[in-house]
């Protein structure tokens, strides 16, 4: 009985938190310029990760519970990623009204690229994930971890996503995003 009551309380808290964060994210999308520009100061003092950074959404997530691929779409406080990070991202993008298409050499006005990486794990454990984005100036950048210091790394201005194999990450896909088409 107590466990069911605690689970119900957790779900109620999470539904309220999720709803509030989703509203903040949707409001931020309306005001975002696309493609994103490199501005490390924008990310300081906020608890968010590489996923939020790749989408250029500086919405603080102190509970570290909204910026997991698929979390926005699932609304499940225990959501984890076990396979196919890209499919989870696409579900979130659909909810957020952000258009996406498969990678190509052509970027239309207002579009930018995100690279989606995964880190393999044991068959019954969630996999790791990471994101980088190609900024308006053509340079790839990424945010490491959940730090409030907002450390942003930049890479070479080429069309190819950075290689993070030395960190155990494998490139799963590159998507081209646009915040304008679905709004």
XYZ file of C-alpha atoms in Angstrom:
183
model
C 0.000 0.000 0.000
C 2.755 2.473 0.962
C 4.737 1.677 -2.177
C 1.668 2.320 -4.376
C 1.011 5.598 -2.559
C 4.643 6.714 -3.000
C 4.572 5.736 -6.692
C 1.384 7.733 -7.200
C 2.948 10.745 -5.452
C 6.101 10.452 -7.600
C 4.035 10.267 -10.786
C 1.978 13.284 -9.737
C 5.126 15.305 -8.963
C 6.744 14.246 -12.215
C 3.678 15.001 -14.345
C 3.613 18.550 -12.933
C 7.383 18.983 -13.438
C 7.233 17.532 -16.957
C 4.292 19.758 -17.900
C 6.033 22.896 -16.595
C 9.293 22.082 -18.376
C 7.513 21.216 -21.631
C 5.735 24.589 -21.567
C 9.078 26.360 -20.996
C 10.649 24.447 -23.875
C 7.775 25.176 -26.271
C 7.880 28.878 -25.341
C 11.649 28.947 -25.891
C 11.326 27.358 -29.335
C 9.174 30.269 -30.485
C 11.919 32.749 -29.547
C 14.981 30.804 -30.727
C 16.998 31.875 -33.697
C 18.002 29.057 -35.990
C 20.571 27.909 -36.798
C 22.188 28.217 -33.355
C 25.179 30.469 -32.835
C 28.129 29.771 -30.588
C 27.624 31.600 -27.288
C 29.122 29.798 -24.262
C 27.757 32.386 -21.798
C 24.191 31.346 -22.679
C 24.774 27.966 -20.994
C 26.447 29.044 -17.757
C 24.544 28.632 -14.512
C 22.036 26.177 -15.940
C 21.820 22.473 -15.241
C 21.360 20.867 -18.640
C 23.270 18.553 -20.930
C 24.437 17.988 -24.510
C 20.905 17.136 -25.694
C 19.521 20.527 -24.657
C 22.614 22.153 -26.154
C 22.224 20.382 -29.517
C 18.609 21.575 -29.706
C 19.725 25.090 -28.626
C 17.249 25.073 -25.729
C 18.750 26.554 -22.578
C 15.987 25.308 -20.280
C 17.356 24.482 -16.855
C 16.643 20.940 -15.622
C 17.822 20.796 -11.982
C 16.153 17.395 -11.497
C 18.070 16.025 -14.518
C 14.924 14.330 -15.735
C 13.764 16.007 -18.954
C 16.895 16.006 -21.155
C 17.101 12.288 -21.909
C 16.198 11.281 -25.488
C 12.560 10.191 -25.568
C 11.753 11.662 -22.160
C 9.760 14.599 -23.520
C 7.552 12.252 -25.533
C 7.260 9.463 -22.944
C 6.363 11.420 -19.787
C 7.638 8.418 -17.808
C 9.873 9.372 -14.842
C 11.781 6.100 -15.210
C 12.343 6.392 -18.984
C 15.712 5.043 -20.148
C 17.289 4.579 -23.573
C 18.160 0.967 -24.398
C 18.420 1.108 -28.198
C 18.203 3.540 -31.096
C 18.767 6.996 -29.625
C 17.740 8.588 -32.946
C 14.202 7.166 -32.769
C 13.822 8.544 -29.246
C 15.013 11.971 -30.432
C 12.558 11.917 -33.350
C 9.671 11.252 -30.941
C 10.717 14.284 -28.871
C 11.119 16.464 -31.965
C 7.605 15.519 -33.099
C 6.196 16.621 -29.723
C 8.203 19.863 -29.858
C 7.229 20.682 -33.446
C 10.837 20.732 -34.618
C 11.229 19.490 -38.187
C 13.946 16.987 -39.010
C 15.268 15.203 -42.027
C 18.080 12.819 -42.788
C 21.579 14.194 -43.312
C 22.542 15.669 -46.683
C 25.072 18.141 -48.056
C 22.389 20.815 -48.491
C 21.331 23.025 -45.589
C 18.362 25.294 -46.196
C 18.054 28.656 -44.417
C 17.262 28.154 -40.734
C 18.533 24.561 -40.614
C 21.372 23.037 -38.631
C 22.829 19.609 -38.045
C 22.978 17.534 -34.893
C 25.104 14.433 -34.489
C 23.680 11.672 -32.299
C 26.075 9.275 -30.576
C 25.546 6.230 -28.403
C 27.754 4.328 -25.989
C 27.083 0.589 -25.971
C 26.401 -1.158 -22.677
C 25.321 -4.559 -21.416
C 22.118 -5.877 -23.000
C 19.925 -5.048 -19.989
C 21.425 -1.648 -19.087
C 20.540 1.729 -20.592
C 22.974 2.951 -23.224
C 24.888 6.181 -22.984
C 24.275 9.021 -25.407
C 25.912 12.237 -26.535
C 25.157 15.037 -29.003
C 27.061 17.675 -30.911
C 25.726 20.365 -33.206
C 26.937 22.319 -36.190
C 26.596 26.027 -35.458
C 25.673 28.777 -37.915
C 29.381 29.437 -38.595
C 29.899 25.811 -39.714
C 31.870 24.752 -36.637
C 30.784 21.731 -34.623
C 30.390 22.221 -30.865
C 29.200 20.217 -27.869
C 28.453 20.575 -24.176
C 29.943 18.021 -21.814
C 27.753 16.717 -19.011
C 25.346 18.515 -16.705
C 27.782 21.082 -15.284
C 26.428 24.552 -14.523
C 29.743 26.015 -15.721
C 28.638 25.430 -19.303
C 31.927 24.154 -20.747
C 31.475 24.154 -24.523
C 33.989 22.460 -26.826
C 34.429 23.502 -30.455
C 35.840 21.505 -33.348
C 36.865 21.955 -36.968
C 34.573 23.689 -39.490
C 33.858 20.694 -41.690
C 30.680 18.935 -42.695
C 31.673 15.719 -40.926
C 30.563 15.276 -37.308
C 33.344 14.980 -34.709
C 34.678 11.512 -33.975
C 34.359 10.544 -30.303
C 35.458 6.905 -30.624
C 38.276 7.537 -28.140
C 35.542 8.156 -25.544
C 33.676 4.953 -26.427
C 30.982 6.838 -28.379
C 29.757 5.724 -31.783
C 28.064 7.991 -34.288
C 24.498 6.727 -34.754
C 23.133 9.394 -37.114
C 23.156 13.015 -38.199
C 19.859 14.854 -38.531
C 19.096 18.223 -40.044
C 16.742 20.277 -37.859
C 14.560 23.322 -38.401
C 12.428 25.130 -35.827
C 10.457 27.079 -38.419
C 8.654 24.523 -40.582
C 6.340 23.018 -37.960
C 5.413 26.153 -35.986
